[in-house]
Amino acid sequence: MMHLSLVMPCYNEAENVEAMHDAVEAAFAGCGFAYEMVFVDDGSRDGTWQTLKSLRARSAQRIRLVRFSRNFGKESAIFAGLRHAQGELVTLIDADLQQPPELALEMVRWLDANEEDDCVAAFQEQRSEGALTVLLKRGFYALMNRVTEIEFVQGASDFRTMRRTMVDAILEMGEHNRFSKGIFSWVGFRTHYIPYTARERHAGKTKWGTWKLFKYAFDGIVSFTTMPLRLAVFAGVGAALASLVYMVVVIIQKLAYGITIPGYATLVVLILLLGGMELFFMGVLGEYLAKTYVESKRRPIFLAREVLEPKEERWPNEEP
Ligand code: UDP
Ligand code: MG
């Protein structure tokens, strides 16, 4: 019999986890295979952990709980969830009911029927977002597809179901800066995409602001391409060549016409331009250096304060 693990990262989702559990239970009732829920409490400051514990105590489902020592971020929570998942299929799904559990069932059925595919990912066709956000996101995907060797699919979320081989591949990527959109496509394997429309959050509000999204995009670029560094080389070579040409022009002007050019404006502009460019690329260099520094410490991706295994060794629905 097939075993599925549903991995749910939770950060301050006390008002959602029960509804999520019930929605999963309802969606998977009579599905014909065994499943477990893996909740990762990413250092919540509300009653998420207490709610999860009482849920585990009274639920008939197989539930595994991981509690972080602090908030490590969704990427770390995903990693921890994958590490603790025991199924041969693993679904990543948010705990706020924005991503319908029925779709997870559809993903599982697809993988069951299509041996060639290793992953089914949901992508959002339409989103109600501001024009600027849409434009920025589109630009980001276009840029990433150009400058990295991996493919990024517009609107693809981390809501997906993967086979064990792919999960293990992701777990082997021990990097600290975990940009999962990049990681999912870097590991390869065959992904089938299905469209979906995200629902409204059951309760609470999103943890993503514009600034956080921007930083996330920036981290993604630094994590998956060294193109900005090369850009500095090109810009430097370009500036040097341009200055050579200008030098020749200045010498000819001086020899032929004897003009001493006042050139104050030119000087100011050049100094500011080059100074700005230098600082910019120093900053880029610094970003890569900082990432290298953090990675070189090889710190753990998450620290668990508590792990609660399922109440029974046996999976529900499994024949004894
Ligand atoms: N999440 C998390 N750690 C964080 C932020 C978010 O585990 O630091 C979880 C959150 O509880 C939710 C999922 O990641 O289950 C998606 O977060 P959110 O709903 O805020 O993002 P959105 O759906 O708006 O993209
Ligand atoms: Mg959400």
mmCIF file of C-alpha atoms and ligand atoms in Angstrom:
data_model
loop_
_atom_site.group_PDB
_atom_site.id
_atom_site.type_symbol
_atom_site.label_atom_id
_atom_site.label_comp_id
_atom_site.label_asym_id
_atom_site.label_seq_id
_atom_site.Cartn_x
_atom_site.Cartn_y
_atom_site.Cartn_z
ATOM 1 C CA MET A 1 0.000 0.000 0.000
ATOM 2 C CA MET A 2 1.101 3.519 -0.760
ATOM 3 C CA HIS A 3 2.095 5.842 2.079
ATOM 4 C CA LEU A 4 1.778 9.594 1.877
ATOM 5 C CA SER A 5 3.155 12.278 4.183
ATOM 6 C CA LEU A 6 1.553 15.700 4.249
ATOM 7 C CA VAL A 7 4.097 18.251 5.410
ATOM 8 C CA MET A 8 2.633 21.454 6.822
ATOM 9 C CA PRO A 9 4.807 24.335 7.990
ATOM 10 C CA CYS A 10 3.022 26.424 10.628
ATOM 11 C CA TYR A 11 3.960 29.779 11.994
ATOM 12 C CA ASN A 12 1.321 31.320 14.257
ATOM 13 C CA GLU A 13 -1.457 29.200 12.776
ATOM 14 C CA ALA A 14 -3.280 28.335 16.028
ATOM 15 C CA GLU A 15 -6.598 29.250 14.472
ATOM 16 C CA ASN A 16 -5.956 27.214 11.345
ATOM 17 C CA VAL A 17 -4.354 23.909 12.228
ATOM 18 C CA GLU A 18 -7.508 22.230 13.480
ATOM 19 C CA ALA A 19 -9.504 23.289 10.441
ATOM 20 C CA MET A 20 -6.601 22.127 8.296
ATOM 21 C CA HIS A 21 -6.530 18.744 10.001
ATOM 22 C CA ASP A 22 -10.280 18.357 9.495
ATOM 23 C CA ALA A 23 -10.057 19.409 5.867
ATOM 24 C CA VAL A 24 -7.332 16.845 5.226
ATOM 25 C CA GLU A 25 -9.319 14.175 7.031
ATOM 26 C CA ALA A 26 -12.401 14.982 4.972
ATOM 27 C CA ALA A 27 -10.553 15.131 1.665
ATOM 28 C CA PHE A 28 -8.728 11.851 2.243
ATOM 29 C CA ALA A 29 -11.605 9.871 3.756
ATOM 30 C CA GLY A 30 -11.789 6.545 1.964
ATOM 31 C CA CYS A 31 -8.883 7.410 -0.341
ATOM 32 C CA GLY A 32 -7.557 3.867 -0.164
ATOM 33 C CA PHE A 33 -4.036 4.581 1.010
ATOM 34 C CA ALA A 34 -2.264 5.385 4.260
ATOM 35 C CA TYR A 35 -1.259 8.908 5.092
ATOM 36 C CA GLU A 36 0.306 10.889 7.901
ATOM 37 C CA MET A 37 0.341 14.575 8.763
ATOM 38 C CA VAL A 38 3.635 16.181 9.669
ATOM 39 C CA PHE A 39 3.165 19.561 11.301
ATOM 40 C CA VAL A 40 6.258 21.699 11.762
ATOM 41 C CA ASP A 41 5.744 24.468 14.291
ATOM 42 C CA ASP A 42 8.213 27.091 13.143
ATOM 43 C CA GLY A 43 8.640 28.828 16.498
ATOM 44 C CA SER A 44 5.070 30.114 16.726
ATOM 45 C CA ARG A 45 4.310 32.631 19.427
ATOM 46 C CA ASP A 46 0.595 31.909 19.646
ATOM 47 C CA GLY A 47 -0.964 28.663 20.832
ATOM 48 C CA THR A 48 -0.077 26.665 17.719
ATOM 49 C CA TRP A 49 1.957 24.045 19.570
ATOM 50 C CA GLN A 50 -0.653 23.449 22.269
ATOM 51 C CA THR A 51 -3.356 23.152 19.619
ATOM 52 C CA LEU A 52 -1.241 20.693 17.664
ATOM 53 C CA LYS A 53 -0.559 18.597 20.738
ATOM 54 C CA SER A 54 -4.209 18.251 21.667
ATOM 55 C CA LEU A 55 -4.997 17.522 18.033
ATOM 56 C CA ARG A 56 -2.469 14.686 18.026
ATOM 57 C CA ALA A 57 -3.870 13.361 21.300
ATOM 58 C CA ARG A 58 -7.426 13.044 20.067
ATOM 59 C CA SER A 59 -7.153 12.498 16.329
ATOM 60 C CA ALA A 60 -7.546 9.074 14.801
ATOM 61 C CA GLN A 61 -5.041 10.065 12.140
ATOM 62 C CA ARG A 62 -1.315 9.519 12.171
ATOM 63 C CA ILE A 63 0.241 12.780 13.285
ATOM 64 C CA ARG A 64 3.873 13.703 13.781
ATOM 65 C CA LEU A 65 4.869 17.007 15.329
ATOM 66 C CA VAL A 66 8.113 18.951 15.169
ATOM 67 C CA ARG A 67 8.622 22.100 17.189
ATOM 68 C CA PHE A 68 11.455 24.497 16.408
ATOM 69 C CA SER A 69 13.442 26.265 19.075
ATOM 70 C CA ARG A 70 12.645 29.570 17.342
ATOM 71 C CA ASN A 71 11.320 30.864 14.026
ATOM 72 C CA PHE A 72 13.676 29.605 11.324
ATOM 73 C CA GLY A 73 11.519 30.497 8.336
ATOM 74 C CA LYS A 74 9.316 28.494 5.996
ATOM 75 C CA GLU A 75 12.209 27.097 3.990
ATOM 76 C CA SER A 76 13.703 25.544 7.123
ATOM 77 C CA ALA A 77 10.289 24.264 8.164
ATOM 78 C CA ILE A 78 9.903 22.568 4.778
ATOM 79 C CA PHE A 79 13.318 20.967 5.173
ATOM 80 C CA ALA A 80 12.474 19.681 8.647
ATOM 81 C CA GLY A 81 9.156 18.362 7.394
ATOM 82 C CA LEU A 82 10.803 16.483 4.547
ATOM 83 C CA ARG A 83 13.339 15.051 6.943
ATOM 84 C CA HIS A 84 10.657 13.754 9.301
ATOM 85 C CA ALA A 85 8.255 12.530 6.637
ATOM 86 C CA GLN A 86 8.185 8.759 6.239
ATOM 87 C CA GLY A 87 5.910 8.277 3.262
ATOM 88 C CA GLU A 88 7.126 7.307 -0.180
ATOM 89 C CA LEU A 89 5.144 10.276 -1.415
ATOM 90 C CA VAL A 90 5.411 13.655 0.275
ATOM 91 C CA THR A 91 3.094 16.623 -0.163
ATOM 92 C CA LEU A 92 4.079 20.137 0.853
ATOM 93 C CA ILE A 93 1.033 22.152 1.735
ATOM 94 C CA ASP A 94 0.421 25.363 3.698
ATOM 95 C CA ALA A 95 -1.463 25.119 6.969
ATOM 96 C CA ASP A 96 -3.740 28.099 6.295
ATOM 97 C CA LEU A 97 -6.213 26.304 3.971
ATOM 98 C CA GLN A 98 -5.250 28.459 1.006
ATOM 99 C CA GLN A 99 -4.212 25.316 -0.783
ATOM 100 C CA PRO A 100 -7.073 22.797 -0.985
ATOM 101 C CA PRO A 101 -6.201 19.312 0.345
ATOM 102 C CA GLU A 102 -8.452 17.785 -2.349
ATOM 103 C CA LEU A 103 -5.847 18.914 -4.854
ATOM 104 C CA ALA A 104 -3.197 16.991 -2.933
ATOM 105 C CA LEU A 105 -5.297 13.896 -3.472
ATOM 106 C CA GLU A 106 -5.407 14.679 -7.168
ATOM 107 C CA MET A 107 -1.610 14.961 -7.177
ATOM 108 C CA VAL A 108 -1.269 11.584 -5.518
ATOM 109 C CA ARG A 109 -3.644 9.985 -8.027
ATOM 110 C CA TRP A 110 -1.650 11.497 -10.865
ATOM 111 C CA LEU A 111 1.645 10.092 -9.569
ATOM 112 C CA ASP A 112 -0.036 6.754 -9.045
ATOM 113 C CA ALA A 113 -1.147 6.673 -12.682
ATOM 114 C CA ASN A 114 1.899 8.305 -14.304
ATOM 115 C CA GLU A 115 5.058 6.455 -13.490
ATOM 116 C CA GLU A 116 7.162 8.778 -15.601
ATOM 117 C CA ASP A 117 6.504 11.802 -13.421
ATOM 118 C CA ASP A 118 8.260 12.318 -10.096
ATOM 119 C CA CYS A 119 6.446 15.391 -8.928
ATOM 120 C CA VAL A 120 3.150 17.184 -9.366
ATOM 121 C CA ALA A 121 3.232 20.892 -8.596
ATOM 122 C CA ALA A 122 0.371 23.345 -8.446
ATOM 123 C CA PHE A 123 0.715 26.698 -10.104
ATOM 124 C CA GLN A 124 -1.512 29.732 -9.902
ATOM 125 C CA GLU A 125 -2.878 30.903 -13.199
ATOM 126 C CA GLN A 126 -4.478 34.020 -11.900
ATOM 127 C CA ARG A 127 -3.798 36.033 -8.838
ATOM 128 C CA SER A 128 -5.441 39.100 -7.525
ATOM 129 C CA GLU A 129 -2.329 41.171 -7.111
ATOM 130 C CA GLY A 130 -1.387 44.722 -7.879
ATOM 131 C CA ALA A 131 -0.115 45.563 -11.352
ATOM 132 C CA LEU A 132 3.327 46.449 -10.002
ATOM 133 C CA THR A 133 3.683 43.153 -8.122
ATOM 134 C CA VAL A 134 2.646 41.224 -11.220
ATOM 135 C CA LEU A 135 5.151 43.135 -13.335
ATOM 136 C CA LEU A 136 7.973 42.644 -10.829
ATOM 137 C CA LYS A 137 7.235 38.944 -10.502
ATOM 138 C CA ARG A 138 7.126 38.475 -14.247
ATOM 139 C CA GLY A 139 10.426 40.331 -14.586
ATOM 140 C CA PHE A 140 11.964 38.157 -11.909
ATOM 141 C CA TYR A 141 11.000 34.911 -13.642
ATOM 142 C CA ALA A 142 12.196 36.169 -17.011
ATOM 143 C CA LEU A 143 15.516 37.184 -15.475
ATOM 144 C CA MET A 144 15.989 33.915 -13.594
ATOM 145 C CA ASN A 145 15.283 31.852 -16.689
ATOM 146 C CA ARG A 146 17.839 33.846 -18.632
ATOM 147 C CA VAL A 147 20.708 33.870 -16.178
ATOM 148 C CA THR A 148 20.446 30.452 -14.545
ATOM 149 C CA GLU A 149 20.608 27.047 -16.156
ATOM 150 C CA ILE A 150 17.464 25.928 -14.383
ATOM 151 C CA GLU A 151 13.880 26.577 -15.340
ATOM 152 C CA PHE A 152 11.489 28.612 -13.252
ATOM 153 C CA VAL A 153 7.799 28.262 -13.917
ATOM 154 C CA GLN A 154 5.722 31.378 -13.500
ATOM 155 C CA GLY A 155 3.286 31.112 -10.632
ATOM 156 C CA ALA A 156 4.557 27.712 -9.460
ATOM 157 C CA SER A 157 4.187 27.351 -5.713
ATOM 158 C CA ASP A 158 5.785 24.968 -3.300
ATOM 159 C CA PHE A 159 2.423 23.206 -3.051
ATOM 160 C CA ARG A 160 3.483 19.900 -4.577
ATOM 161 C CA THR A 161 3.701 16.150 -4.169
ATOM 162 C CA MET A 162 6.989 14.385 -4.728
ATOM 163 C CA ARG A 163 8.279 10.865 -4.881
ATOM 164 C CA ARG A 164 10.785 9.674 -2.308
ATOM 165 C CA THR A 165 13.699 9.859 -4.789
ATOM 166 C CA MET A 166 13.114 13.573 -5.265
ATOM 167 C CA VAL A 167 12.616 14.182 -1.540
ATOM 168 C CA ASP A 168 15.920 12.481 -0.779
ATOM 169 C CA ALA A 169 17.624 14.564 -3.457
ATOM 170 C CA ILE A 170 16.311 17.751 -1.845
ATOM 171 C CA LEU A 171 17.436 16.567 1.583
ATOM 172 C CA GLU A 172 20.906 16.066 0.196
ATOM 173 C CA MET A 173 21.124 19.745 -0.598
ATOM 174 C CA GLY A 174 22.408 20.931 2.727
ATOM 175 C CA GLU A 175 22.701 24.606 1.935
ATOM 176 C CA HIS A 176 21.696 27.154 4.485
ATOM 177 C CA ASN A 177 20.194 29.652 2.062
ATOM 178 C CA ARG A 178 17.274 27.567 0.953
ATOM 179 C CA PHE A 179 15.515 29.059 -2.001
ATOM 180 C CA SER A 180 13.112 26.202 -2.617
ATOM 181 C CA LYS A 181 11.831 27.375 -5.996
ATOM 182 C CA GLY A 182 15.434 27.028 -7.156
ATOM 183 C CA ILE A 183 16.066 23.811 -5.281
ATOM 184 C CA PHE A 184 12.989 22.108 -6.741
ATOM 185 C CA SER A 185 14.076 22.782 -10.266
ATOM 186 C CA TRP A 186 17.799 22.298 -9.631
ATOM 187 C CA VAL A 187 17.344 18.678 -8.521
ATOM 188 C CA GLY A 188 15.646 17.939 -11.845
ATOM 189 C CA PHE A 189 13.188 15.037 -12.080
ATOM 190 C CA ARG A 190 10.002 15.316 -14.050
ATOM 191 C CA THR A 191 7.376 17.692 -12.786
ATOM 192 C CA HIS A 192 3.803 17.817 -13.954
ATOM 193 C CA TYR A 193 2.007 21.127 -13.393
ATOM 194 C CA ILE A 194 -1.630 21.538 -12.543
ATOM 195 C CA PRO A 195 -3.366 24.905 -12.241
ATOM 196 C CA TYR A 196 -5.174 25.998 -9.106
ATOM 197 C CA THR A 197 -6.576 29.121 -7.558
ATOM 198 C CA ALA A 198 -5.467 29.921 -4.042
ATOM 199 C CA ARG A 199 -8.292 30.433 -1.602
ATOM 200 C CA GLU A 200 -8.570 33.077 1.039
ATOM 201 C CA ARG A 201 -6.675 32.434 4.239
ATOM 202 C CA HIS A 202 -8.850 30.618 6.789
ATOM 203 C CA ALA A 203 -7.677 32.942 9.590
ATOM 204 C CA GLY A 204 -4.789 35.285 10.298
ATOM 205 C CA LYS A 205 -2.792 37.113 7.708
ATOM 206 C CA THR A 206 0.094 36.424 5.375
ATOM 207 C CA LYS A 207 3.667 36.823 6.565
ATOM 208 C CA TRP A 208 4.776 38.188 3.234
ATOM 209 C CA GLY A 209 5.199 41.887 2.753
ATOM 210 C CA THR A 210 6.502 43.546 -0.403
ATOM 211 C CA TRP A 211 9.920 44.110 1.126
ATOM 212 C CA LYS A 212 10.193 40.470 2.231
ATOM 213 C CA LEU A 213 9.265 39.312 -1.275
ATOM 214 C CA PHE A 214 11.906 41.586 -2.709
ATOM 215 C CA LYS A 215 14.570 40.233 -0.394
ATOM 216 C CA TYR A 216 13.450 36.711 -1.217
ATOM 217 C CA ALA A 217 13.871 37.381 -4.944
ATOM 218 C CA PHE A 218 17.290 38.866 -4.337
ATOM 219 C CA ASP A 219 18.391 35.871 -2.270
ATOM 220 C CA GLY A 220 17.130 33.619 -5.043
ATOM 221 C CA ILE A 221 19.321 35.345 -7.582
ATOM 222 C CA VAL A 222 22.423 35.228 -5.389
ATOM 223 C CA SER A 223 21.762 31.581 -4.490
ATOM 224 C CA PHE A 224 21.350 30.310 -8.013
ATOM 225 C CA THR A 225 23.535 32.384 -10.295
ATOM 226 C CA THR A 226 26.868 34.168 -10.177
ATOM 227 C CA MET A 227 25.846 36.305 -13.129
ATOM 228 C CA PRO A 228 25.919 39.608 -11.145
ATOM 229 C CA LEU A 229 29.634 39.039 -10.478
ATOM 230 C CA ARG A 230 30.287 38.620 -14.167
ATOM 231 C CA LEU A 231 28.252 41.728 -14.816
ATOM 232 C CA ALA A 232 30.812 43.645 -12.721
ATOM 233 C CA VAL A 233 33.594 42.353 -14.960
ATOM 234 C CA PHE A 234 31.719 43.414 -18.103
ATOM 235 C CA ALA A 235 30.905 46.827 -16.668
ATOM 236 C CA GLY A 236 34.517 47.339 -15.646
ATOM 237 C CA VAL A 237 35.829 46.367 -19.062
ATOM 238 C CA GLY A 238 33.231 48.600 -20.695
ATOM 239 C CA ALA A 239 34.169 51.591 -18.553
ATOM 240 C CA ALA A 240 37.879 51.046 -19.201
ATOM 241 C CA LEU A 241 37.355 50.840 -22.965
ATOM 242 C CA ALA A 242 35.196 53.963 -22.973
ATOM 243 C CA SER A 243 37.816 55.857 -20.996
ATOM 244 C CA LEU A 244 40.504 54.801 -23.503
ATOM 245 C CA VAL A 245 38.442 56.200 -26.365
ATOM 246 C CA TYR A 246 37.807 59.384 -24.462
ATOM 247 C CA MET A 247 41.505 59.736 -23.684
ATOM 248 C CA VAL A 248 42.344 59.658 -27.391
ATOM 249 C CA VAL A 249 39.661 62.289 -28.030
ATOM 250 C CA VAL A 250 41.051 64.553 -25.318
ATOM 251 C CA ILE A 251 44.647 64.241 -26.607
ATOM 252 C CA ILE A 252 43.617 65.023 -30.172
ATOM 253 C CA GLN A 253 41.618 68.036 -29.015
ATOM 254 C CA LYS A 254 44.572 69.286 -27.015
ATOM 255 C CA LEU A 255 47.156 68.790 -29.837
ATOM 256 C CA ALA A 256 45.030 69.956 -32.765
ATOM 257 C CA TYR A 257 43.165 72.858 -31.236
ATOM 258 C CA GLY A 258 45.027 73.509 -28.014
ATOM 259 C CA ILE A 259 41.755 73.638 -26.130
ATOM 260 C CA THR A 260 41.849 73.159 -22.413
ATOM 261 C CA ILE A 261 38.330 72.012 -21.799
ATOM 262 C CA PRO A 262 36.614 73.441 -18.681
ATOM 263 C CA GLY A 263 34.889 70.047 -18.252
ATOM 264 C CA TYR A 264 33.667 70.534 -14.689
ATOM 265 C CA ALA A 265 30.259 69.010 -15.352
ATOM 266 C CA THR A 266 31.821 66.068 -17.170
ATOM 267 C CA LEU A 267 34.112 65.403 -14.240
ATOM 268 C CA VAL A 268 31.388 65.502 -11.654
ATOM 269 C CA VAL A 269 29.165 63.189 -13.672
ATOM 270 C CA LEU A 270 31.989 60.725 -14.303
ATOM 271 C CA ILE A 271 33.088 60.634 -10.697
ATOM 272 C CA LEU A 272 29.558 60.064 -9.480
ATOM 273 C CA LEU A 273 28.826 57.461 -12.128
ATOM 274 C CA LEU A 274 31.985 55.470 -11.556
ATOM 275 C CA GLY A 275 31.808 55.884 -7.799
ATOM 276 C CA GLY A 276 28.219 54.643 -7.851
ATOM 277 C CA MET A 277 29.097 51.704 -10.044
ATOM 278 C CA GLU A 278 32.015 50.767 -7.829
ATOM 279 C CA LEU A 279 29.922 50.853 -4.690
ATOM 280 C CA PHE A 280 27.171 48.880 -6.367
ATOM 281 C CA PHE A 281 29.472 46.092 -7.444
ATOM 282 C CA MET A 282 31.258 46.100 -4.135
ATOM 283 C CA GLY A 283 27.841 45.554 -2.601
ATOM 284 C CA VAL A 284 27.192 42.665 -5.001
ATOM 285 C CA LEU A 285 30.556 41.177 -4.102
ATOM 286 C CA GLY A 286 29.677 41.612 -0.445
ATOM 287 C CA GLU A 287 26.414 39.715 -0.919
ATOM 288 C CA TYR A 288 28.223 36.701 -2.312
ATOM 289 C CA LEU A 289 30.885 36.935 0.355
ATOM 290 C CA ALA A 290 28.254 37.116 3.093
ATOM 291 C CA LYS A 291 26.446 34.074 1.696
ATOM 292 C CA THR A 292 29.725 32.191 1.481
ATOM 293 C CA TYR A 293 30.507 33.194 5.077
ATOM 294 C CA VAL A 294 27.175 31.937 6.341
ATOM 295 C CA GLU A 295 27.440 28.678 4.391
ATOM 296 C CA SER A 296 31.008 28.105 5.583
ATOM 297 C CA LYS A 297 29.838 27.934 9.191
ATOM 298 C CA ARG A 298 27.763 24.872 8.322
ATOM 299 C CA ARG A 299 25.188 25.619 10.947
ATOM 300 C CA PRO A 300 22.133 23.377 11.154
ATOM 301 C CA ILE A 301 19.156 24.394 9.001
ATOM 302 C CA PHE A 302 16.803 24.076 11.959
ATOM 303 C CA LEU A 303 16.890 23.152 15.620
ATOM 304 C CA ALA A 304 14.039 21.157 17.086
ATOM 305 C CA ARG A 305 12.971 21.705 20.643
ATOM 306 C CA GLU A 306 10.579 18.791 20.639
ATOM 307 C CA VAL A 307 9.550 16.017 18.284
ATOM 308 C CA LEU A 308 6.415 13.985 18.877
ATOM 309 C CA GLU A 309 6.246 10.728 16.957
ATOM 310 C CA PRO A 310 2.886 9.286 15.894
ATOM 311 C CA LYS A 311 1.015 7.581 18.704
ATOM 312 C CA GLU A 312 1.226 4.214 16.974
ATOM 313 C CA GLU A 313 3.909 2.650 14.848
ATOM 314 C CA ARG A 314 1.262 1.314 12.475
ATOM 315 C CA TRP A 315 -0.245 3.551 9.825
ATOM 316 C CA PRO A 316 -4.031 3.856 9.888
ATOM 317 C CA ASN A 317 -5.783 2.020 7.030
ATOM 318 C CA GLU A 318 -2.842 -0.358 6.940
ATOM 319 C CA GLU A 319 -3.647 -4.030 7.223
ATOM 320 C CA PRO A 320 -2.175 -5.415 10.443
HETATM 321 N N1 UDP B 1 5.308 29.851 7.510
HETATM 322 C C1 UDP B 1 6.306 29.265 8.273
HETATM 323 N N2 UDP B 1 7.318 30.052 8.749
HETATM 324 C C2 UDP B 1 7.388 31.397 8.506
HETATM 325 C C3 UDP B 1 6.367 31.964 7.699
HETATM 326 C C4 UDP B 1 5.346 31.164 7.214
HETATM 327 O O1 UDP B 1 6.286 28.071 8.521
HETATM 328 O O2 UDP B 1 8.324 32.049 8.966
HETATM 329 C C5 UDP B 1 4.180 29.004 7.018
HETATM 330 C C6 UDP B 1 2.799 29.536 7.331
HETATM 331 O O3 UDP B 1 2.357 29.129 8.613
HETATM 332 C C7 UDP B 1 1.952 28.929 6.221
HETATM 333 C C8 UDP B 1 2.925 28.877 5.061
HETATM 334 O O4 UDP B 1 4.239 28.959 5.618
HETATM 335 O O5 UDP B 1 1.503 27.625 6.533
HETATM 336 C C9 UDP B 1 2.683 30.011 4.077
HETATM 337 O O6 UDP B 1 2.789 31.254 4.741
HETATM 338 P P1 UDP B 1 1.821 32.466 4.391
HETATM 339 O O7 UDP B 1 0.408 31.985 4.374
HETATM 340 O O8 UDP B 1 2.174 33.562 5.338
HETATM 341 O O9 UDP B 1 2.304 32.854 2.940
HETATM 342 P P2 UDP B 1 1.394 33.073 1.624
HETATM 343 O O10 UDP B 1 0.363 31.978 1.598
HETATM 344 O O11 UDP B 1 0.784 34.403 1.794
HETATM 345 O O12 UDP B 1 2.364 32.975 0.502
HETATM 346 MG MG MG B 2 -0.926 31.481 2.962
#
